Amino acid sequence: MSAPTRFDRGHTDDLMSFLAASPTPYHAVATAAERLEKAGFRQVAETDAWDGSSGGKYVLRGGAIIAWYVPEGAEPHTPFRIIGAHTDSPNLRVKPLPDTGAHGWRQIAVEIYGGPLLNSWLDRDLGLAGRLSLRDGSTRLVNIDRALLRVPQLAIHLDRSVSSEGLKLDKQRHLQPVWGLGDAREGDLIAFLEEESGVPAGEVTGWDLMTHSIERPAYLGRDNELLAGPRMDNLLSVHAATAALAAAAADPGLSYIPVLAAFDHEENGSQSDTGADGPLLGSVLERSVFARGGSYEDRARAFAGTVCLSCDTGHAVHPNYAERHDPTHHPRAGGGPILKVNVNNRYATDGSGRSVFAAACEKAGVPFQSFVSNNSMPCGTTIGPITAARHGIKTVDIGVAILSMHSARELCAADDPFLLTNALVAFLEG
């Protein structure tokens, strides 16, 4: 534990900027790509023939990014060291016919994405962001990062049962945000977004749009020991992995090929062409092997020596609900990254994987903690088991412990993000 850390609180400052710049998966991968470009990486198209040259490369597909760095002299069978994460977060997403309303209120029709804490989206100033698809086949990112929408809660005077029975929300009837007064007009929202984005009227023919809290990430507490912000599940990990990959690429002594794999759609099962259960990661890794003159035997050798850290946020012990946690495993905020274990393979960690992560933490001088779920409660899952099963790759589940997971605004210790990143650098460098 004596090795000095390479990142400090300035890393957390940078995380706050990353969160603010990334209201959607599409923005998150664009932001990550921009940072990798500054570190010397270059984008390669999936439709082009790939060469076996050394250096940093990345592929963008929708809300997913796969980036990797090939050291000088890497053999076709050189194993990979992968950090897996996801770019999506639970939220409210715009329906195909968005313009609706009632009783003099103009509203936007939304669908629930993933498993958000619905009450956290009430009475909160919301922006709107995402991807516009144009008539010529191109796409345009859009981000209305100002108070545009609001899901108004019912006054307690009109529902006295809230005090005794708790808040009950109907996902269809109670979560449609308002954005103006008057009667709904078909095409109004998209026309507004075209104007805001500088797109000629009538050119938008498709969209993938979602709401986001416009409140900025902020340090919290007497001594600024806490960080509050949106989408930390799981952009905290995407940011850490991006920084770690850029740092590892500067190491001249790499014995592995370091990889960032940030997928979309983890929050609803990962089954898409940009999800962890799709072919994207396997395709990129195989093409990298073959581009360096490798055979199927080289591919098998590379995969057999590969390790993936599935990096996602986990649960810190909650001071008001400690009984919901395992009584002997209480991950503390500020205690360093957590190693997630579940013997029923909801997480992919086993004993040998634990050793890999423990070695990285020891090299980085970073403490780590163990997490298991209370036996009486169902355990969540990650991209870890999917990655292990789909590609036959040893996978270890880790992350940062947070509170308020799946809220519109989550909470962690301010020092944990850079502790995680130091461990990830050590892992990638082997």
Short mmCIF file of C-alpha atoms in Angstrom, two decimals:
data_model
loop_
_atom_site.label_atom_id
_atom_site.label_comp_id
_atom_site.label_asym_id
_atom_site.label_seq_id
_atom_site.Cartn_x
_atom_site.Cartn_y
_atom_site.Cartn_z
CA MET A 1 0.00 0.00 0.00
CA SER A 2 2.99 2.30 -0.26
CA ALA A 3 2.74 3.34 -3.91
CA PRO A 4 1.73 6.99 -4.40
CA THR A 5 -1.54 7.75 -6.15
CA ARG A 6 -1.46 9.34 -9.61
CA PHE A 7 -4.81 11.16 -9.33
CA ASP A 8 -6.07 13.48 -6.60
CA ARG A 9 -9.13 15.61 -5.81
CA GLY A 10 -8.62 17.45 -9.12
CA HIS A 11 -9.86 14.24 -10.74
CA THR A 12 -13.16 14.65 -8.88
CA ASP A 13 -13.40 18.25 -10.10
CA ASP A 14 -12.98 16.89 -13.61
CA LEU A 15 -15.64 14.24 -12.99
CA MET A 16 -18.10 17.01 -12.16
CA SER A 17 -17.39 18.63 -15.54
CA PHE A 18 -17.80 15.26 -17.27
CA LEU A 19 -21.19 14.65 -15.63
CA ALA A 20 -22.44 18.12 -16.58
CA ALA A 21 -21.31 17.66 -20.20
CA SER A 22 -22.93 14.22 -20.54
CA PRO A 23 -26.72 14.35 -20.08
CA THR A 24 -27.23 11.31 -22.35
CA PRO A 25 -25.24 8.24 -23.44
CA TYR A 26 -24.60 9.91 -26.80
CA HIS A 27 -23.06 12.94 -25.12
CA ALA A 28 -21.08 10.75 -22.72
CA VAL A 29 -19.32 8.82 -25.49
CA ALA A 30 -18.69 12.04 -27.43
CA THR A 31 -17.11 13.58 -24.34
CA ALA A 32 -14.99 10.47 -23.72
CA ALA A 33 -13.90 10.42 -27.36
CA GLU A 34 -12.88 14.07 -27.22
CA ARG A 35 -10.69 13.35 -24.20
CA LEU A 36 -9.12 10.32 -25.86
CA GLU A 37 -8.41 12.34 -29.00
CA LYS A 38 -6.39 14.75 -26.85
CA ALA A 39 -4.42 11.74 -25.59
CA GLY A 40 -3.54 10.73 -29.17
CA PHE A 41 -6.31 8.23 -29.92
CA ARG A 42 -8.01 8.24 -33.31
CA GLN A 43 -11.44 7.07 -34.41
CA VAL A 44 -11.72 4.08 -36.74
CA ALA A 45 -14.87 3.26 -38.68
CA GLU A 46 -16.38 -0.20 -38.43
CA THR A 47 -16.99 -0.13 -42.20
CA ASP A 48 -13.29 0.42 -43.01
CA ALA A 49 -10.53 -2.16 -43.21
CA TRP A 50 -8.40 -2.03 -40.06
CA ASP A 51 -4.60 -2.12 -39.98
CA GLY A 52 -2.37 -3.59 -37.31
CA SER A 53 -0.59 -0.36 -36.40
CA SER A 54 0.21 0.51 -32.82
CA GLY A 55 -1.36 3.39 -30.92
CA GLY A 56 -4.73 4.37 -29.54
CA LYS A 57 -7.97 3.75 -31.46
CA TYR A 58 -11.67 3.87 -30.71
CA VAL A 59 -15.02 2.94 -32.23
CA LEU A 60 -18.25 4.85 -31.63
CA ARG A 61 -21.64 3.25 -32.10
CA GLY A 62 -24.66 5.13 -30.77
CA GLY A 63 -24.28 5.44 -27.01
CA ALA A 64 -21.33 3.01 -26.81
CA ILE A 65 -17.58 3.44 -27.19
CA ILE A 66 -14.83 0.81 -27.39
CA ALA A 67 -11.29 2.23 -27.16
CA TRP A 68 -7.98 0.38 -27.02
CA TYR A 69 -4.26 1.03 -27.14
CA VAL A 70 -1.87 -1.29 -29.00
CA PRO A 71 1.69 -0.98 -27.63
CA GLU A 72 4.70 -1.16 -29.92
CA GLY A 73 5.65 -4.78 -30.55
CA ALA A 74 2.33 -6.24 -29.36
CA GLU A 75 1.87 -9.82 -30.61
CA PRO A 76 -1.41 -11.00 -32.18
CA HIS A 77 -1.97 -13.18 -29.09
CA THR A 78 -1.26 -10.37 -26.56
CA PRO A 79 -4.06 -10.46 -23.96
CA PHE A 80 -6.36 -7.55 -23.22
CA ARG A 81 -7.03 -5.76 -19.96
CA ILE A 82 -10.58 -4.40 -20.20
CA ILE A 83 -12.54 -1.93 -18.09
CA GLY A 84 -16.25 -2.37 -18.78
CA ALA A 85 -18.87 0.21 -17.83
CA HIS A 86 -22.20 1.57 -19.06
CA THR A 87 -23.28 4.98 -20.28
CA ASP A 88 -27.04 4.90 -19.61
CA SER A 89 -28.95 5.94 -16.50
CA PRO A 90 -32.63 5.58 -15.52
CA ASN A 91 -34.71 8.57 -16.62
CA LEU A 92 -37.80 9.75 -18.50
CA ARG A 93 -37.57 9.41 -22.29
CA VAL A 94 -39.67 11.06 -24.98
CA LYS A 95 -42.27 8.98 -26.80
CA PRO A 96 -42.69 8.88 -30.62
CA LEU A 97 -45.69 11.23 -30.44
CA PRO A 98 -44.40 13.67 -27.84
CA ASP A 99 -46.91 16.52 -27.93
CA THR A 100 -49.71 16.09 -25.42
CA GLY A 101 -51.48 18.00 -22.67
CA ALA A 102 -54.73 18.62 -20.83
CA HIS A 103 -56.73 21.38 -19.15
CA GLY A 104 -54.65 24.20 -20.54
CA TRP A 105 -51.27 22.62 -19.83
CA ARG A 106 -48.90 21.67 -22.65
CA GLN A 107 -47.03 18.48 -21.79
CA ILE A 108 -44.49 16.04 -23.21
CA ALA A 109 -45.33 12.34 -23.39
CA VAL A 110 -42.57 10.29 -21.77
CA GLU A 111 -41.80 6.63 -21.15
CA ILE A 112 -39.97 5.28 -18.10
CA TYR A 113 -36.44 4.06 -18.91
CA GLY A 114 -34.84 1.57 -16.55
CA GLY A 115 -35.75 1.64 -12.88
CA PRO A 116 -35.61 5.26 -11.67
CA LEU A 117 -36.59 6.40 -8.19
CA LEU A 118 -39.68 8.10 -9.56
CA ASN A 119 -40.18 10.50 -6.65
CA SER A 120 -36.73 12.01 -7.32
CA TRP A 121 -38.00 13.36 -10.66
CA LEU A 122 -40.88 15.33 -9.13
CA ASP A 123 -40.75 19.12 -8.84
CA ARG A 124 -37.27 19.19 -10.35
CA ASP A 125 -36.21 21.55 -13.15
CA LEU A 126 -35.44 19.36 -16.15
CA GLY A 127 -33.64 19.86 -19.43
CA LEU A 128 -33.98 17.78 -22.57
CA ALA A 129 -31.14 16.19 -24.54
CA GLY A 130 -30.35 13.40 -26.94
CA ARG A 131 -29.84 12.60 -30.60
CA LEU A 132 -31.71 13.92 -33.63
CA SER A 133 -31.71 11.85 -36.83
CA LEU A 134 -31.92 13.95 -39.99
CA ARG A 135 -33.42 13.32 -43.39
CA ASP A 136 -29.98 12.87 -45.01
CA GLY A 137 -29.07 10.04 -42.61
CA SER A 138 -26.81 12.09 -40.36
CA THR A 139 -27.32 12.68 -36.64
CA ARG A 140 -27.05 15.77 -34.46
CA LEU A 141 -26.63 15.94 -30.70
CA VAL A 142 -28.95 18.33 -28.91
CA ASN A 143 -28.85 19.58 -25.32
CA ILE A 144 -31.38 22.02 -23.92
CA ASP A 145 -29.59 22.51 -20.62
CA ARG A 146 -32.00 24.92 -18.98
CA ALA A 147 -35.26 24.72 -17.06
CA LEU A 148 -37.60 23.44 -19.77
CA LEU A 149 -39.72 20.73 -18.15
CA ARG A 150 -41.15 19.87 -14.75
CA VAL A 151 -43.17 16.96 -13.35
CA PRO A 152 -45.44 18.72 -10.82
CA GLN A 153 -46.36 16.82 -7.67
CA LEU A 154 -49.93 16.89 -6.39
CA ALA A 155 -50.44 19.27 -3.47
CA ILE A 156 -50.90 17.55 -0.12
CA HIS A 157 -54.26 19.33 0.28
CA LEU A 158 -55.57 17.19 -2.60
CA ASP A 159 -54.16 13.91 -1.28
CA ARG A 160 -54.02 13.78 2.51
CA SER A 161 -53.24 10.03 2.35
CA VAL A 162 -49.64 10.82 1.36
CA SER A 163 -48.81 11.49 5.00
CA SER A 164 -50.11 8.14 6.23
CA GLU A 165 -49.84 5.80 3.24
CA GLY A 166 -46.90 7.24 1.34
CA LEU A 167 -46.59 8.57 -2.19
CA LYS A 168 -48.10 6.38 -4.91
CA LEU A 169 -47.31 7.23 -8.52
CA ASP A 170 -48.94 5.81 -11.62
CA LYS A 171 -46.22 5.66 -14.28
CA GLN A 172 -48.62 6.48 -17.10
CA ARG A 173 -50.73 9.23 -15.52
CA HIS A 174 -48.51 11.02 -13.02
CA LEU A 175 -45.12 11.51 -14.69
CA GLN A 176 -45.85 13.49 -17.86
CA PRO A 177 -43.92 16.79 -17.52
CA VAL A 178 -45.38 20.20 -18.31
CA TRP A 179 -43.57 22.71 -20.51
CA GLY A 180 -46.07 25.43 -21.22
CA LEU A 181 -49.61 26.72 -21.30
CA GLY A 182 -52.24 26.29 -23.98
CA ASP A 183 -53.31 23.44 -26.24
CA ALA A 184 -50.95 20.75 -27.47
CA ARG A 185 -49.86 21.11 -31.09
CA GLU A 186 -48.53 18.16 -33.06
CA GLY A 187 -44.91 18.63 -34.10
CA ASP A 188 -44.31 21.46 -31.64
CA LEU A 189 -41.50 19.84 -29.65
CA ILE A 190 -39.49 18.71 -32.65
CA ALA A 191 -39.91 22.09 -34.34
CA PHE A 192 -38.60 23.70 -31.15
CA LEU A 193 -35.58 21.39 -31.10
CA GLU A 194 -34.84 22.04 -34.77
CA GLU A 195 -34.81 25.76 -34.09
CA GLU A 196 -32.64 25.37 -30.98
CA SER A 197 -30.17 23.15 -32.87
CA GLY A 198 -29.98 25.21 -36.03
CA VAL A 199 -31.52 22.41 -38.11
CA PRO A 200 -33.77 23.46 -41.02
CA ALA A 201 -37.47 22.93 -40.35
CA GLY A 202 -38.75 19.50 -41.31
CA GLU A 203 -35.30 17.87 -41.47
CA VAL A 204 -35.61 15.84 -38.26
CA THR A 205 -37.17 12.45 -39.04
CA GLY A 206 -36.20 10.52 -35.90
CA TRP A 207 -35.13 11.19 -32.31
CA ASP A 208 -33.82 9.63 -29.12
CA LEU A 209 -34.54 12.18 -26.42
CA MET A 210 -34.47 12.09 -22.63
CA THR A 211 -34.88 14.38 -19.66
CA HIS A 212 -32.10 15.32 -17.26
CA SER A 213 -31.76 17.33 -14.08
CA ILE A 214 -30.13 20.67 -14.81
CA GLU A 215 -28.78 21.03 -11.25
CA ARG A 216 -24.99 20.97 -11.39
CA PRO A 217 -22.83 18.44 -9.53
CA ALA A 218 -21.60 19.87 -6.25
CA TYR A 219 -19.46 19.13 -3.24
CA LEU A 220 -21.54 18.69 -0.13
CA GLY A 221 -20.94 18.72 3.63
CA ARG A 222 -18.99 20.76 6.14
CA ASP A 223 -15.62 19.73 4.72
CA ASN A 224 -16.71 19.05 1.12
CA GLU A 225 -16.27 15.31 1.77
CA LEU A 226 -19.26 14.32 -0.36
CA LEU A 227 -20.15 14.66 -4.03
CA ALA A 228 -23.75 14.99 -5.19
CA GLY A 229 -24.60 14.75 -8.85
CA PRO A 230 -26.63 13.11 -11.61
CA ARG A 231 -25.87 9.93 -13.54
CA MET A 232 -22.99 8.79 -11.32
CA ASP A 233 -24.48 5.35 -12.00
CA ASN A 234 -22.57 4.86 -14.16
CA LEU A 235 -20.78 7.83 -15.71
CA LEU A 236 -18.51 7.94 -12.66
CA SER A 237 -17.04 4.66 -13.95
CA VAL A 238 -16.94 5.79 -17.60
CA HIS A 239 -15.01 8.90 -16.57
CA ALA A 240 -12.59 6.89 -14.42
CA ALA A 241 -12.03 4.33 -17.17
CA THR A 242 -11.39 7.04 -19.78
CA ALA A 243 -8.81 8.72 -17.56
CA ALA A 244 -7.19 5.38 -16.73
CA LEU A 245 -6.92 4.35 -20.39
CA ALA A 246 -5.30 7.68 -21.34
CA ALA A 247 -2.82 7.28 -18.47
CA ALA A 248 -2.02 3.66 -19.32
CA ALA A 249 -1.41 4.57 -22.96
CA ALA A 250 1.49 6.75 -21.82
CA ASP A 251 3.24 3.77 -20.16
CA PRO A 252 6.02 2.43 -22.42
CA GLY A 253 6.18 -0.90 -20.60
CA LEU A 254 2.68 -2.28 -21.25
CA SER A 255 2.44 -6.07 -21.44
CA TYR A 256 -1.32 -6.06 -22.15
CA ILE A 257 -3.57 -4.18 -24.55
CA PRO A 258 -5.68 -1.84 -22.37
CA VAL A 259 -9.33 -1.43 -23.39
CA LEU A 260 -12.28 0.78 -22.43
CA ALA A 261 -15.69 -0.76 -23.19
CA ALA A 262 -18.57 1.55 -22.28
CA PHE A 263 -21.95 0.13 -23.31
CA ASP A 264 -25.48 1.48 -23.55
CA HIS A 265 -28.70 -0.16 -22.30
CA GLU A 266 -27.37 -1.82 -19.13
CA GLU A 267 -30.34 -0.48 -17.19
CA ASN A 268 -32.80 -2.52 -19.27
CA GLY A 269 -30.92 -5.74 -19.91
CA SER A 270 -28.02 -4.93 -22.29
CA GLN A 271 -29.68 -6.66 -25.24
CA SER A 272 -29.00 -4.29 -28.12
CA ASP A 273 -26.34 -3.69 -30.75
CA THR A 274 -24.71 -1.22 -28.34
CA GLY A 275 -25.28 -3.26 -25.17
CA ALA A 276 -22.92 -5.61 -23.38
CA ASP A 277 -24.99 -8.59 -24.54
CA GLY A 278 -24.45 -7.58 -28.16
CA PRO A 279 -21.53 -8.39 -30.46
CA LEU A 280 -19.68 -5.05 -30.33
CA LEU A 281 -16.89 -5.84 -27.86
CA GLY A 282 -16.15 -9.28 -29.29
CA SER A 283 -16.07 -7.90 -32.81
CA VAL A 284 -13.62 -5.13 -31.91
CA LEU A 285 -11.28 -7.43 -29.99
CA GLU A 286 -11.27 -10.06 -32.74
CA ARG A 287 -10.66 -7.50 -35.47
CA SER A 288 -7.75 -6.10 -33.46
CA VAL A 289 -6.19 -9.58 -33.29
CA PHE A 290 -6.75 -10.28 -36.98
CA ALA A 291 -5.52 -6.82 -38.05
CA ARG A 292 -2.19 -7.65 -36.40
CA GLY A 293 -1.91 -10.77 -38.53
CA GLY A 294 -3.42 -13.13 -35.96
CA SER A 295 -5.26 -16.38 -36.50
CA TYR A 296 -8.21 -17.89 -34.67
CA GLU A 297 -5.63 -19.62 -32.45
CA ASP A 298 -4.15 -16.22 -31.59
CA ARG A 299 -7.62 -14.93 -30.82
CA ALA A 300 -8.25 -17.86 -28.46
CA ARG A 301 -4.89 -17.33 -26.73
CA ALA A 302 -5.54 -13.59 -26.31
CA PHE A 303 -9.01 -14.13 -24.86
CA ALA A 304 -7.76 -16.85 -22.50
CA GLY A 305 -5.31 -14.39 -20.94
CA THR A 306 -7.74 -11.47 -20.84
CA VAL A 307 -9.28 -10.00 -17.69
CA CYS A 308 -12.18 -7.53 -17.52
CA LEU A 309 -13.08 -5.28 -14.60
CA SER A 310 -16.82 -4.67 -14.78
CA CYS A 311 -16.92 -1.26 -13.17
CA ASP A 312 -20.29 -0.03 -11.87
CA THR A 313 -21.49 1.80 -8.79
CA GLY A 314 -22.63 -0.22 -5.79
CA HIS A 315 -24.38 0.35 -2.49
CA ALA A 316 -22.68 2.08 0.43
CA VAL A 317 -24.20 1.16 3.77
CA HIS A 318 -27.10 3.53 4.36
CA PRO A 319 -27.05 5.16 7.81
CA ASN A 320 -30.85 5.14 8.02
CA TYR A 321 -31.40 1.64 6.63
CA ALA A 322 -28.41 -0.40 7.81
CA GLU A 323 -30.66 -3.45 8.28
CA ARG A 324 -31.07 -3.67 4.49
CA HIS A 325 -27.38 -4.55 4.12
CA ASP A 326 -25.46 -7.70 4.95
CA PRO A 327 -24.60 -7.44 8.65
CA THR A 328 -20.92 -8.30 8.15
CA HIS A 329 -20.30 -6.36 4.92
CA HIS A 330 -20.81 -2.60 5.30
CA PRO A 331 -18.96 -0.75 2.53
CA ARG A 332 -18.32 2.79 3.71
CA ALA A 333 -18.24 5.91 1.60
CA GLY A 334 -14.65 7.09 1.47
CA GLY A 335 -13.27 3.59 2.05
CA GLY A 336 -12.11 3.02 -1.50
CA PRO A 337 -13.62 0.94 -4.33
CA ILE A 338 -15.75 -2.10 -3.62
CA LEU A 339 -15.34 -5.67 -4.84
CA LYS A 340 -18.77 -7.14 -5.58
CA VAL A 341 -19.39 -10.83 -4.86
CA ASN A 342 -22.46 -13.02 -5.39
CA VAL A 343 -22.17 -16.81 -5.42
CA ASN A 344 -25.22 -17.07 -7.71
CA ASN A 345 -23.32 -15.18 -10.41
CA ARG A 346 -25.28 -11.96 -10.29
CA TYR A 347 -21.73 -10.61 -10.12
CA ALA A 348 -18.88 -12.34 -11.97
CA THR A 349 -16.19 -12.14 -9.26
CA ASP A 350 -14.52 -15.33 -8.04
CA GLY A 351 -11.47 -15.89 -5.85
CA SER A 352 -8.93 -15.65 -8.67
CA GLY A 353 -10.56 -12.46 -9.91
CA ARG A 354 -10.37 -11.05 -6.40
CA SER A 355 -6.62 -11.65 -6.47
CA VAL A 356 -6.25 -9.66 -9.70
CA PHE A 357 -8.09 -6.68 -8.26
CA ALA A 358 -6.31 -6.93 -4.90
CA ALA A 359 -2.96 -6.83 -6.71
CA ALA A 360 -3.98 -3.70 -8.65
CA CYS A 361 -5.14 -1.95 -5.48
CA GLU A 362 -1.93 -2.90 -3.66
CA LYS A 363 0.18 -1.57 -6.53
CA ALA A 364 -1.79 1.70 -6.55
CA GLY A 365 -1.79 2.11 -2.77
CA VAL A 366 -5.60 2.07 -2.74
CA PRO A 367 -7.76 0.38 -0.08
CA PHE A 368 -10.73 -1.68 -1.20
CA GLN A 369 -13.84 -3.16 0.42
CA SER A 370 -16.07 -6.17 -0.20
CA PHE A 371 -19.79 -6.05 -0.97
CA VAL A 372 -22.36 -8.83 -0.79
CA SER A 373 -26.13 -8.46 -0.64
CA ASN A 374 -28.26 -9.29 2.37
CA ASN A 375 -29.37 -12.92 1.89
CA SER A 376 -33.00 -11.91 2.43
CA MET A 377 -33.00 -9.45 -0.48
CA PRO A 378 -32.57 -9.93 -4.24
CA CYS A 379 -29.20 -8.94 -5.66
CA GLY A 380 -28.80 -6.61 -8.59
CA THR A 381 -26.52 -7.41 -11.50
CA THR A 382 -24.14 -5.76 -13.97
CA ILE A 383 -22.50 -6.27 -17.34
CA GLY A 384 -19.98 -8.54 -15.57
CA PRO A 385 -21.75 -11.91 -15.88
CA ILE A 386 -22.84 -11.05 -19.43
CA THR A 387 -19.27 -10.24 -20.48
CA ALA A 388 -17.88 -13.39 -18.85
CA ALA A 389 -20.45 -15.67 -20.43
CA ARG A 390 -20.56 -14.11 -23.89
CA HIS A 391 -16.81 -13.86 -24.47
CA GLY A 392 -15.33 -16.46 -22.11
CA ILE A 393 -13.33 -13.72 -20.40
CA LYS A 394 -12.41 -13.70 -16.71
CA THR A 395 -14.44 -10.84 -15.24
CA VAL A 396 -14.39 -9.12 -11.86
CA ASP A 397 -17.16 -6.81 -10.60
CA ILE A 398 -16.04 -3.64 -8.83
CA GLY A 399 -17.14 -0.02 -8.40
CA VAL A 400 -17.63 2.94 -6.10
CA ALA A 401 -20.10 2.78 -3.20
CA ILE A 402 -22.87 5.39 -3.43
CA LEU A 403 -26.20 6.33 -1.87
CA SER A 404 -29.46 7.15 -3.69
CA MET A 405 -28.71 4.84 -6.62
CA HIS A 406 -31.13 5.44 -9.52
CA SER A 407 -32.18 8.80 -8.12
CA ALA A 408 -32.08 11.83 -10.37
CA ARG A 409 -29.25 12.93 -8.06
CA GLU A 410 -26.88 10.47 -6.38
CA LEU A 411 -24.27 10.77 -3.62
CA CYS A 412 -20.75 9.42 -3.01
CA ALA A 413 -17.60 10.27 -1.09
CA ALA A 414 -15.64 12.91 -2.96
CA ASP A 415 -12.37 10.97 -2.75
CA ASP A 416 -13.63 7.60 -3.98
CA PRO A 417 -13.66 8.45 -7.72
CA PHE A 418 -9.94 9.16 -7.86
CA LEU A 419 -9.13 6.17 -5.66
CA LEU A 420 -11.01 4.02 -8.17
CA THR A 421 -9.12 5.56 -11.08
CA ASN A 422 -5.74 4.86 -9.50
CA ALA A 423 -6.70 1.21 -9.09
CA LEU A 424 -7.86 1.08 -12.73
CA VAL A 425 -4.55 2.49 -13.98
CA ALA A 426 -2.64 -0.13 -12.02
CA PHE A 427 -4.89 -2.85 -13.44
CA LEU A 428 -4.44 -1.71 -17.06
CA GLU A 429 -0.68 -1.42 -16.68
CA GLY A 430 -0.50 -4.94 -15.23
#
